[in-house]
């Protein structure tokens, strides 16, 4: 079965659910089958959150096995590391260089973040792409744009066409923010397409 | 038409297509979104009940009136509704009745992992199990017809990964259904012992009829003919793992799992060399097959706890896992990120007090159960909805002088209306001296902010009658009822001390709305003066995501901190200052 697996990771409240839903909608517009799995309830309260999206001609189940993700999209660095083992060794990780510290328990010997995390991430996923979506969203004047910027970056590697993405974004977001979302989405595409 | 839907949204769609007139239930992960989605459709009356038992009973009443009714709950909610669930089986139905039990294998958001397939068997009602969103739609739609055809409530058993997966659904036109009106039938609907004895026989007759239907139904129990080397019997979410692991295998997929079509299974088993049951949790299908004298594998190669997934099924069926090599961070310790109370949450201050006052705390089910986690660690027991009240009474009565004057029960307002009221009645009449703290934040917060009897809103956001927690307690007969502002730690501590010392039952109501439920915008952050800070760590120990350690000093994240002031009140050197105007 030819299935593309995309894992989204981050911290509850970062917009991970919204991103995965837009991706799934784009797949539907492209005539593909899609299954997505998400987390609700207690796990959402400030804890780590992951959603699984699987697209293809026929998708029987919704959970991505470890080592089977073609893409990892992480909204936060520590969470990229936490879910890294879901990625295939040759898989691509899109990581937003945001740091959200987990709850500290002790002031004097705090171990709430991994030292040299950038290097650890780059070593574990050779095909890692940094996407500073937070910075771009700040420039655009709306922090909520982080998710569409990351989606824009991801979209360059997926089979859906620009019209499928536009339809998905228009379906998911209210008329008030649609144009801003589309512009930010394009910004994400340009960011990873621009020659370095 | 192809439409993307959450499994729970698909249940709502199926119910609407079946012309359901009424939906009821109590919020509980992973079931909550069903009623929220149903409430958006026209021509359906949808309402949250104070608990699952009441929700079930109102649905039975609606069914007696001749309309179709849906009632939804999480797996443990069916325990609360078990009394009407078991007895309604004896009554049968007038208008179709479908009850959704959303089980939580792996306990993503629950206190237990019970497999409610055994509940359907014990109650002798029909049971159906969808595997994905599209099946959730059409099975819900058809379950109402089954309910009426076989005169039985139908239990639709779902699991987290079916409820909370999103997939492609093919919405259909609405079915024809004309409400029947009330039909007077005393021997059927009045469960006096002599009536119930007659109904008991009817139950067996109805199950036999349903069995005959299930045995020959290719729609509900389809067989996928494949290799004769292996035949797999499966149901629910496991079907997807089977398809993906062994697309070549022969598969009998059971959509109706009570009663089990054993002759169909026997005939299927004869066509294959080896029979395997792939099912999550209990060996429910496997044991029945074995009892019928058919050789079968199941829990000898698959786990009976936790969720199944593709690798587990691959290992069981193929002997190996397909994707073994993964990207790997190497030997790095990744700090955990457990769920925690939101920055600014009204529960943080009061749990800080419970900890610092060294109270014995009987907890309950809600966001505030997170008060049991470090660094608060201010809860000593938590069992099930409403249990804090009774447990506090029992512990205080028998704990001796060590527990006297320091035992409290702590319960949220939604949970109090759900099943804390009767516990409080018991405290009063049996002269408990324990103290009950009710966290009145006006919303059922953990499940995403649903209204409850104390909210003053209904599921549509329309104004509704609002019950006042303190007034309810006084009306029941509690003489000592005090309201406190949980953001004011000193005043709250004083009142807690007074009520704990009082030799009678007292109730302390902590009144402050849930910031998320009431959509209260974030305020300005606090500031920390590092020159005054003595690094005692008291601010870190209130357990707030907005404060973390930086170079040995506390650091405030201004994007998260809304200046609630709890850390400011525990800071002895006064290094934390509130935003101007607070």
XYZ file of C-alpha atoms in Angstrom:
778
model
C 0.000 0.000 0.000
C 1.391 3.345 -1.022
C 0.759 5.606 1.957
C 2.493 8.865 2.892
C 2.790 9.368 6.658
C 3.025 12.810 8.241
C 3.439 13.225 11.984
C 2.739 16.590 13.649
C 4.207 17.245 17.085
C 4.150 20.100 19.561
C 2.659 21.361 22.801
C -1.089 21.516 23.477
C -2.511 24.801 22.192
C 0.057 25.400 19.413
C -2.363 24.708 16.559
C -1.300 21.169 15.748
C -4.858 19.891 15.333
C -5.712 22.694 12.940
C -2.666 21.991 10.777
C -3.415 18.316 10.481
C -7.035 19.024 9.627
C -6.012 21.417 6.819
C -3.616 18.810 5.447
C -6.332 16.143 5.557
C -8.775 18.500 3.811
C -6.241 19.206 1.061
C -5.887 15.450 0.541
C -9.667 15.080 0.220
C -9.751 17.905 -2.344
C -7.024 16.090 -4.284
C -9.256 13.003 -4.420
C -7.086 10.973 -2.036
C -8.071 8.810 0.895
C -6.941 10.067 4.278
C -7.029 8.993 7.897
C -5.877 11.101 10.777
C -5.608 10.402 14.482
C -5.647 13.008 17.190
C -5.626 13.472 20.950
C -8.290 15.149 23.078
C -9.066 15.399 26.765
C -6.557 15.314 29.570
C -3.524 14.866 27.314
C -4.120 18.306 25.804
C -3.545 20.367 28.945
C -0.054 21.730 28.319
C 1.291 18.257 27.607
C 2.935 17.042 24.418
C 0.523 16.498 21.545
C 0.935 14.500 18.364
C -1.380 13.949 15.423
C -0.947 11.368 12.726
C -2.003 12.009 9.120
C -1.834 9.266 6.513
C -2.704 9.893 2.872
C -2.818 7.612 -0.147
C -5.121 5.847 -2.578
C -6.457 3.668 0.219
C -5.639 4.160 3.899
C -6.917 1.411 6.223
C -5.623 2.606 9.608
C -4.879 5.934 11.219
C -1.804 5.430 13.445
C 1.712 5.848 12.060
C 4.081 3.137 13.306
C 7.461 4.138 14.715
C 10.013 4.477 11.926
C 7.335 4.887 9.267
C 6.818 8.662 9.052
C 8.012 10.255 5.817
C 7.667 13.697 7.372
C 7.823 15.053 10.893
C 6.472 18.555 11.375
C 7.297 19.890 14.825
C 6.203 23.179 16.319
C 8.772 22.921 19.104
C 12.331 21.608 19.376
C 12.009 19.277 22.362
C 8.907 17.719 20.826
C 10.774 17.134 17.552
C 13.243 15.126 19.586
C 10.529 13.257 21.489
C 8.846 12.049 18.290
C 12.025 11.614 16.232
C 11.835 7.808 16.405
C 8.635 7.929 14.353
C 10.636 9.241 11.393
C 12.241 7.016 8.767
C 16.015 7.439 8.757
C 15.707 9.122 5.339
C 12.596 11.083 6.373
C 12.383 14.873 6.394
C 11.811 16.858 9.594
C 10.438 20.412 9.426
C 11.173 21.969 12.786
C 10.200 25.366 14.119
C 13.037 26.504 16.427
C 10.702 27.432 19.288
C 11.549 26.420 22.860
C 8.740 25.850 25.336
C 10.064 24.695 28.679
C 8.234 21.826 30.347
C 7.116 22.380 33.895
C 10.139 22.876 36.152
C 10.083 20.972 39.444
C 13.135 22.446 41.050
C 14.927 25.746 40.719
C 18.424 24.602 41.563
C 18.970 21.572 39.391
C 16.627 22.050 36.539
C 16.717 19.447 33.775
C 13.803 20.705 31.804
C 15.579 21.164 28.464
C 18.135 19.223 26.430
C 21.537 20.882 26.091
C 22.777 21.571 22.531
C 19.408 20.494 21.218
C 19.941 21.954 17.729
C 22.971 19.776 17.156
C 21.237 16.677 18.573
C 18.309 17.257 16.211
C 20.485 17.763 13.158
C 22.456 14.601 13.902
C 19.391 12.439 14.398
C 17.605 13.618 11.236
C 20.099 14.394 8.439
C 17.277 15.808 6.309
C 16.145 18.345 8.884
C 14.809 21.695 7.686
C 14.614 24.582 10.152
C 11.551 26.724 9.512
C 11.413 29.735 11.791
C 7.666 30.032 11.476
C 7.345 31.932 14.746
C 9.611 34.701 13.477
C 7.782 34.828 10.130
C 4.417 34.889 11.892
C 5.602 37.784 14.057
C 6.657 39.647 10.904
C 3.207 38.955 9.460
C 1.742 40.399 12.657
C -0.216 37.316 13.779
C 1.345 34.524 15.850
C -1.475 32.179 14.876
C -0.001 31.955 11.363
C 2.723 29.552 12.557
C 0.721 26.509 11.500
C 0.003 27.602 7.911
C 3.623 28.658 7.419
C 4.788 25.175 8.447
C 2.135 23.652 6.175
C 3.434 25.757 3.288
C 6.913 24.349 3.823
C 5.565 20.798 4.039
C 3.351 21.244 0.955
C 6.394 21.463 -1.333
C 7.003 17.739 -0.746
C 3.422 16.447 -1.059
C 1.382 15.467 -4.139
C -1.513 17.901 -3.606
C -1.759 20.910 -5.955
C -1.948 24.606 -4.971
C -5.708 24.624 -5.670
C -6.244 21.759 -3.192
C -4.386 23.653 -0.475
C -6.238 26.864 -1.188
C -9.588 25.073 -1.013
C -8.570 23.426 2.284
C -7.490 26.720 3.822
C -10.686 28.447 2.690
C -12.751 25.607 4.152
C -10.996 25.588 7.520
C -10.510 29.291 8.261
C -13.070 32.078 8.613
C -13.346 34.646 5.822
C -11.689 37.215 8.096
C -8.311 35.447 8.178
C -8.372 33.459 4.916
C -6.279 35.899 2.888
C -3.702 36.250 5.669
C -3.521 32.456 5.949
C -3.011 32.044 2.207
C -0.260 34.684 2.205
C 1.494 33.006 5.153
C 1.130 29.617 3.474
C 2.934 31.019 0.407
C 5.583 32.499 2.668
C 6.230 28.955 3.968
C 6.590 27.637 0.410
C 8.991 30.432 -0.553
C 11.072 29.905 2.565
C 12.004 26.315 1.700
C 12.150 26.940 -2.081
C 14.513 29.904 -1.938
C 18.114 29.059 -2.812
C 20.279 29.212 0.288
C -20.193 13.376 -1.852
C -16.958 13.008 0.144
C -16.619 14.839 3.394
C -13.903 14.852 6.030
C -15.278 14.034 9.479
C -14.137 13.087 12.933
C -15.483 9.646 13.914
C -17.686 11.370 16.483
C -18.972 13.867 13.902
C -19.843 10.919 11.678
C -21.957 9.405 14.477
C -23.860 12.677 14.686
C -24.323 12.704 10.905
C -25.609 9.103 10.952
C -28.027 9.909 13.761
C -29.320 12.927 11.873
C -29.761 10.848 8.719
C -31.808 8.390 10.828
C -34.038 11.326 11.848
C -33.091 11.114 15.502
C -35.222 13.602 17.434
C -33.248 13.685 20.666
C -29.643 13.469 21.797
C -28.454 13.403 25.394
C -25.422 12.423 27.469
C -22.665 13.711 29.713
C -19.281 14.918 28.380
C -16.444 12.418 28.613
C -13.400 11.792 26.456
C -13.541 10.281 23.864
C -17.333 10.725 23.385
C -17.869 14.465 23.856
C -17.909 15.721 20.251
C -20.856 13.534 19.222
C -23.499 15.674 20.930
C -21.640 18.899 20.114
C -21.760 17.947 16.425
C -25.389 16.780 16.631
C -26.424 20.091 18.210
C -25.512 21.876 14.978
C -28.083 19.960 12.871
C -31.613 21.288 12.500
C -34.709 19.424 13.817
C -32.858 17.698 16.680
C -33.210 18.494 20.372
C -29.816 18.063 22.026
C -29.017 18.594 25.691
C -26.284 17.826 28.210
C -27.555 15.893 31.217
C -26.051 16.278 34.709
C -24.920 12.651 34.472
C -25.133 9.612 32.196
C -27.918 7.924 34.172
C -30.208 10.921 33.822
C -29.235 11.354 30.174
C -30.094 7.717 29.528
C -33.436 7.967 31.304
C -34.525 11.068 29.392
C -33.613 9.235 26.170
C -35.737 6.242 27.257
C -38.629 8.636 27.913
C -38.189 10.169 24.470
C -38.198 6.660 23.014
C -41.453 5.897 24.849
C -42.899 8.976 23.154
C -42.115 7.212 19.874
C -39.171 9.222 18.577
C -35.632 8.003 17.960
C -33.100 8.933 20.645
C -29.312 8.852 20.974
C -27.437 8.869 24.267
C -23.634 9.181 24.458
C -21.029 8.650 27.158
C -17.533 7.395 27.804
C -17.021 3.794 28.939
C -17.088 4.583 32.671
C -20.197 6.679 32.074
C -22.026 3.483 31.190
C -21.298 2.293 34.729
C -23.231 5.315 35.997
C -26.052 4.582 33.523
C -25.889 0.824 34.108
C -29.118 0.670 36.101
C -31.391 2.057 33.370
C -29.223 0.386 30.702
C -29.809 -3.110 32.093
C -33.486 -2.514 32.871
C -34.322 -0.830 29.579
C -33.179 -4.056 27.960
C -36.219 -5.692 29.566
C -38.570 -2.935 28.367
C -37.376 -2.968 24.809
C -38.143 0.159 22.794
C -40.849 2.100 21.033
C -38.786 4.615 19.057
C -35.255 3.319 18.436
C -32.659 3.855 21.177
C -28.925 3.876 20.460
C -26.403 4.281 23.277
C -22.802 5.077 22.388
C -20.129 3.778 24.745
C -16.765 5.352 23.873
C -14.113 3.084 25.387
C -10.560 4.229 26.014
C -8.046 1.402 25.453
C -4.667 2.661 26.608
C -6.391 5.119 28.977
C -5.383 8.280 27.135
C -7.868 10.184 29.288
C -9.478 7.738 31.730
C -9.013 5.994 35.038
C -9.705 2.501 33.745
C -9.628 0.432 30.587
C -12.830 -1.583 30.870
C -14.007 -3.307 27.712
C -17.704 -2.506 27.469
C -18.423 -5.275 25.010
C -19.059 -7.379 28.101
C -21.707 -4.849 29.200
C -23.774 -5.495 26.066
C -23.525 -9.224 26.629
C -24.493 -8.915 30.298
C -27.433 -6.614 29.527
C -28.447 -8.811 26.579
C -28.752 -5.931 24.139
C -27.582 -5.760 20.525
C -24.098 -4.338 19.979
C -22.470 -2.861 16.886
C -18.837 -1.793 16.402
C -17.716 0.606 13.649
C -14.120 0.615 12.479
C -13.827 4.056 10.906
C -15.714 7.313 10.404
C -17.730 6.150 7.382
C -18.830 3.051 9.249
C -19.644 5.180 12.274
C -22.035 7.136 10.015
C -23.894 4.285 8.396
C -23.860 2.004 11.439
C -25.415 4.723 13.593
C -28.036 5.324 10.922
C -28.869 1.602 10.654
C -28.587 0.921 14.402
C -31.890 2.747 14.958
C -33.601 0.388 12.519
C -32.019 -2.610 14.300
C -33.203 -1.259 17.632
C -36.798 -1.114 16.415
C -36.669 -4.391 14.453
C -35.395 -6.391 17.433
C -37.044 -4.356 20.187
C -33.738 -3.692 21.960
C -31.563 -0.746 22.869
C -28.449 -0.939 20.680
C -25.045 -0.375 22.236
C -22.670 1.184 19.751
C -19.238 0.428 21.134
C -16.529 2.768 19.906
C -12.929 3.295 21.003
C -10.637 6.335 21.187
C -9.066 5.731 17.781
C -12.467 5.403 16.118
C -13.978 8.409 17.906
C -10.923 10.606 17.425
C -9.756 9.666 13.999
C -10.766 11.775 11.057
C -11.583 10.147 7.754
C -13.546 10.386 4.541
C -17.310 10.005 4.960
C -20.014 9.647 2.320
C -23.064 11.452 3.694
C -26.419 10.137 2.454
C -29.980 11.431 2.243
C -32.032 11.217 5.419
C -33.962 7.989 6.010
C -37.734 7.915 6.288
C -39.055 7.697 9.815
C -42.420 8.648 11.253
C -42.607 9.054 15.040
C -44.954 6.479 16.487
C -46.466 8.321 19.434
C -46.854 6.845 22.901
C -48.135 3.271 22.991
C -49.682 2.210 26.291
C -48.333 -1.237 27.185
C -48.235 -1.841 30.931
C -46.773 -5.399 30.901
C -43.941 -4.235 28.616
C -43.015 -0.930 30.196
C -43.798 -1.366 33.895
C -41.084 -3.645 35.237
C -42.923 -5.232 38.136
C -41.429 -8.646 38.934
C -44.221 -10.599 37.254
C -44.003 -8.389 34.151
C -40.208 -8.607 34.127
C -40.350 -12.415 34.297
C -42.403 -12.442 31.111
C -40.042 -9.921 29.493
C -37.059 -12.094 30.456
C -38.309 -14.765 28.050
C -38.898 -12.164 25.337
C -35.268 -11.042 25.643
C -34.040 -14.512 24.708
C -36.499 -14.643 21.780
C -35.311 -11.273 20.530
C -31.652 -12.299 20.756
C -32.415 -15.453 18.755
C -34.090 -13.337 16.053
C -31.173 -10.917 16.016
C -28.780 -13.836 15.810
C -30.552 -15.276 12.778
C -30.281 -11.851 11.117
C -26.631 -11.414 12.050
C -25.693 -14.920 10.830
C -26.785 -14.147 7.280
C -25.888 -10.428 7.051
C -23.110 -9.709 4.543
C -23.546 -6.010 5.223
C -22.851 -6.179 8.958
C -20.506 -9.160 9.057
C -18.718 -9.185 5.697
C -16.263 -11.893 4.665
C -13.265 -10.921 2.577
C -12.157 -14.054 0.748
C -8.401 -14.406 0.442
C -5.722 -16.942 1.153
C -6.874 -20.172 2.814
C -3.682 -20.284 4.894
C -4.987 -17.877 7.507
C -8.412 -16.561 8.459
C -8.760 -13.559 10.726
C -11.839 -12.660 12.770
C -11.790 -9.046 13.889
C -13.931 -6.019 14.781
C -13.644 -2.278 15.300
C -10.359 -0.431 14.884
C -8.362 -3.689 14.677
C -9.774 -4.307 11.186
C -7.588 -1.529 9.733
C -4.419 -3.024 11.212
C -5.356 -6.446 9.816
C -6.008 -5.075 6.310
C -2.707 -3.271 6.271
C -0.686 -6.132 7.721
C -2.147 -8.957 5.637
C -4.068 -7.678 2.618
C -3.989 -11.249 1.253
C -5.635 -12.925 4.274
C -9.240 -14.078 4.534
C -11.058 -11.804 6.960
C -14.399 -12.042 8.745
C -15.142 -8.570 10.028
C -17.828 -8.462 12.689
C -19.984 -5.326 12.717
C -22.502 -6.911 15.103
C -20.660 -8.284 18.131
C -23.668 -9.172 20.271
C -25.080 -11.669 19.576
C -22.005 -13.245 17.942
C -22.821 -15.126 14.698
C -21.097 -18.344 15.726
C -22.283 -20.459 12.768
C -20.905 -17.856 10.384
C -17.628 -17.954 12.291
C -17.638 -21.792 12.231
C -18.217 -21.880 8.470
C -15.475 -19.281 7.949
C -13.057 -21.275 10.140
C -13.629 -24.351 7.954
C -12.350 -22.466 4.886
C -8.946 -21.642 6.429
C -6.036 -23.628 7.869
C -5.483 -21.349 10.850
C -7.950 -19.045 12.634
C -6.795 -15.909 14.497
C -8.850 -13.317 16.378
C -7.391 -9.805 16.303
C -9.193 -7.742 18.946
C -8.237 -5.002 21.399
C -8.393 -5.567 25.189
C -10.395 -8.571 26.427
C -10.525 -11.890 24.512
C -14.257 -11.284 24.034
C -14.655 -12.882 20.592
C -11.861 -15.388 21.144
C -13.376 -16.922 24.286
C -16.766 -17.325 22.617
C -15.136 -19.082 19.645
C -13.164 -21.361 21.933
C -16.296 -22.142 23.948
C -17.927 -23.215 20.661
C -15.188 -25.818 20.275
C -13.309 -24.100 17.461
C -9.508 -23.918 17.538
C -8.337 -20.326 17.543
C -5.373 -18.060 18.303
C -5.665 -14.620 19.844
C -4.284 -13.431 23.128
C -1.514 -16.033 22.919
C 0.079 -13.790 20.272
C -1.485 -10.384 21.027
C -1.534 -8.253 24.202
C -4.709 -8.036 26.316
C -3.894 -4.624 27.760
C -3.505 -1.274 26.026
C -4.218 -0.282 22.447
C -3.288 -2.355 19.455
C -1.288 -0.772 16.652
C 0.231 -1.789 13.350
C 3.575 -3.070 14.720
C 1.839 -5.229 17.360
C -0.416 -6.807 14.740
C 2.524 -7.233 12.334
C 4.499 -9.010 15.030
C 1.557 -11.300 15.830
C 0.643 -12.166 12.236
C 3.960 -11.911 10.374
C 6.400 -12.662 13.174
C 8.286 -9.423 12.563
C 7.792 -5.625 12.455
C 8.120 -3.955 9.042
C 9.618 -0.571 9.931
C 12.432 -1.415 12.301
C 14.938 1.321 11.546
C 14.066 4.805 12.726
C 15.631 8.211 12.950
C 17.074 8.319 16.428
C 18.217 11.063 18.780
C 20.791 8.747 20.325
C 21.432 8.546 24.042
C 19.631 11.706 25.138
C 17.352 11.963 28.155
C 14.234 13.762 26.962
C 12.440 15.530 29.813
C 8.769 14.590 30.147
C 6.058 17.124 29.473
C 3.069 15.957 31.505
C -0.283 17.712 31.208
C -0.622 20.527 33.734
C -3.066 23.160 34.956
C -3.181 26.121 32.547
C -1.260 29.282 33.470
C -3.726 31.407 35.429
C -5.962 28.441 36.339
C -8.065 29.065 39.443
C -7.183 25.612 40.832
C -3.452 26.333 41.213
C -3.660 28.542 44.296
C -5.998 26.276 46.232
C -3.891 23.166 45.573
C -0.802 25.108 46.661
C -2.657 25.749 49.940
C -3.700 22.086 50.299
C -0.044 21.115 49.938
C 1.350 23.776 52.258
C -1.363 23.110 54.902
C -0.507 19.371 54.675
C -4.154 18.397 54.203
C -5.413 14.908 53.481
C -7.153 15.335 50.123
C -9.714 13.013 48.577
C -9.796 14.078 44.937
C -12.185 13.705 42.066
C -12.364 13.640 38.258
C -11.576 16.834 36.351
C -8.724 19.177 35.425
C -7.986 19.521 39.137
C -6.925 15.855 39.322
C -3.702 17.327 37.897
C -3.205 18.737 41.413
C -1.943 15.234 42.221
C 1.139 15.751 40.037
C 4.439 17.258 41.143
C 5.282 19.858 42.237
C 1.811 20.249 43.815
C 1.315 16.578 44.709
C -1.658 17.651 46.814
C -4.034 14.746 46.399
C -4.078 11.425 48.240
C -6.744 9.468 46.382
C -8.938 9.799 43.306
C -11.247 7.058 42.080
C -14.281 7.966 40.007
C -16.852 10.706 39.420
C -18.277 12.032 42.697
C -16.288 9.669 44.909
C -14.320 12.368 46.738
C -17.344 13.201 48.893
C -17.947 9.721 50.250
C -14.250 8.921 50.557
C -13.616 12.074 52.593
C -16.425 11.126 54.969
C -15.111 7.586 55.425
C -11.492 8.604 55.895
C -12.326 11.341 58.368
C -14.550 9.023 60.435
C -12.047 6.204 60.713
C -8.673 7.919 60.333
C -8.387 8.687 64.052
C -6.931 11.892 65.476
C -4.278 12.010 62.723
C -6.854 12.721 60.007
C -9.262 14.713 62.175
C -9.487 18.354 61.221
C -7.411 17.939 58.080
C -9.457 15.702 55.786
C -11.138 17.308 52.811
C -12.906 16.180 49.699
C -12.281 18.304 46.610
C -14.666 18.203 43.662
C -15.408 20.328 40.623
C -18.834 21.895 40.138
C -19.759 19.769 37.113
C -18.690 16.615 38.968
C -20.633 17.795 42.044
C -23.848 18.063 40.016
C -22.981 14.767 38.306
C -22.734 12.590 41.417
C -21.486 14.590 44.387
C -24.917 15.759 45.571
C -25.977 12.430 47.061
C -22.593 12.062 48.777
C -23.140 15.434 50.438
C -26.624 14.375 51.571
C -24.967 11.384 53.206
C -22.384 13.626 54.894
C -25.171 15.735 56.364
C -27.474 12.999 57.652
C -24.669 10.809 58.924
C -23.070 13.756 60.723
C -19.706 13.850 58.953
C -17.208 16.399 60.233
C -15.165 16.485 57.051
C -14.923 19.545 54.796
C -15.937 19.529 51.166
C -14.263 21.999 48.792
C -16.224 22.596 45.605
C -14.281 24.218 42.771
C -16.957 26.314 41.097
C -15.452 27.327 37.748
C -18.783 27.208 35.874
C -17.675 24.792 33.123
C -16.984 21.127 32.480
C -13.421 22.103 31.703
C -11.376 18.961 31.114
C -13.515 17.808 28.206
C -13.208 21.168 26.478
C -15.618 23.530 28.219
C -19.148 22.133 28.085
C -21.892 23.869 30.063
C -23.383 22.170 33.160
C -26.254 23.019 35.534
C -24.183 25.789 37.155
C -23.193 27.482 33.879
C -26.410 29.212 32.883
C -26.024 28.144 29.249
C -27.189 25.166 27.210
C -25.293 23.199 24.549
C -26.277 25.797 21.910
C -24.889 28.662 23.996
C -28.417 29.899 24.770
C -29.267 31.159 28.264
C -30.495 28.437 30.601
C -31.499 28.270 34.283
C -28.400 28.458 36.483
C -28.058 26.529 39.735
C -25.935 28.205 42.400
C -23.613 25.725 44.122
C -23.598 27.432 47.535
C -27.400 27.838 47.545
C -27.869 24.187 46.602
C -25.647 23.118 49.517
C -27.536 25.362 51.959
C -30.868 24.075 50.676
C -29.717 20.506 51.292
C -29.076 21.409 54.916
C -25.375 22.290 55.213
C -25.155 24.998 57.885
C -21.587 26.049 57.172
C -21.248 27.108 53.534
C -18.526 29.652 52.698
C -17.631 31.169 49.342
C -14.014 32.126 48.660
C -11.977 33.732 45.903
C -9.308 31.082 45.186
C -6.929 33.741 43.807
C -6.765 35.259 47.311
C -4.577 32.750 49.118
C -4.546 34.345 52.571
C -8.324 34.716 52.814
C -8.865 31.227 51.428
C -6.411 29.715 53.912
C -8.170 31.411 56.836
C -11.571 30.098 55.804
C -10.221 26.594 55.189
C -8.704 26.580 58.695
C -11.980 27.703 60.269
C -14.056 25.120 58.424
C -11.630 22.273 59.068
C -11.801 23.077 62.789
C -15.631 23.105 62.833
C -17.032 19.850 64.286
C -19.674 19.489 61.577
C -19.926 19.181 57.831
C -18.859 22.309 55.996
C -18.627 23.289 52.365
C -16.134 25.787 50.938
C -17.066 26.945 47.438
C -14.126 28.376 45.474
C -15.720 30.657 42.901
C -13.693 31.676 39.817
C -14.528 30.942 36.183
C -12.435 28.663 33.957
C -10.390 31.052 31.792
C -10.854 28.849 28.716
C -14.528 28.093 29.242
C -15.434 31.728 29.864
C -12.995 32.878 27.150
C -11.303 35.376 29.449
C -8.438 37.120 27.615
C -4.915 36.749 29.005
C -3.800 39.607 31.247
C -0.417 41.300 31.583
C 2.456 39.174 32.976
C 4.133 39.507 36.374
C 7.717 40.699 36.630
C 10.526 39.235 38.731
C 13.171 41.387 40.341
C 16.245 39.161 40.271
C 18.068 41.351 42.787
C 15.417 40.739 45.454
C 14.913 37.064 44.526
C 16.513 34.704 47.069
C 16.120 31.661 44.802
C 13.941 29.817 47.334
C 11.931 28.200 44.500
C 8.487 28.797 46.033
C 7.256 30.281 42.732
C 8.487 27.228 40.802
C 6.633 24.981 43.246
C 3.201 26.359 42.310
C 3.691 24.323 39.121
C 3.048 26.908 36.419
C 4.191 26.548 32.812
C 4.784 30.293 32.642
C 7.688 30.170 35.125
C 10.807 28.185 34.449
C 14.421 28.119 35.514
C 17.004 30.182 33.680
C 20.598 30.291 34.907
C 19.502 29.345 38.422
C 16.791 32.013 38.640
C 13.067 31.921 37.922
C 12.107 33.340 34.539
C 8.614 34.377 33.412
C 7.360 33.642 29.906
C 5.355 36.795 29.086
C 3.486 34.975 26.274
C 2.016 32.531 28.804
C 1.745 34.496 32.056
C -1.503 36.388 32.575
C -0.572 37.801 35.985
C -2.970 35.713 38.106
C -0.833 36.529 41.141
C -0.481 33.113 42.781
C 3.330 33.146 42.494
C 3.393 36.734 43.743
C 1.599 35.651 46.946
C 3.963 32.770 47.724
C 7.109 34.875 47.125
C 8.399 35.750 50.612
C 11.052 38.313 49.660
C 8.484 40.091 47.467
C 10.545 39.773 44.288
C 7.511 39.252 42.073
C 5.409 42.235 41.154
C 1.940 42.202 39.660
C 1.170 44.125 36.482
C 0.075 47.704 37.053
C -3.556 48.025 38.147
C -3.821 44.580 39.779
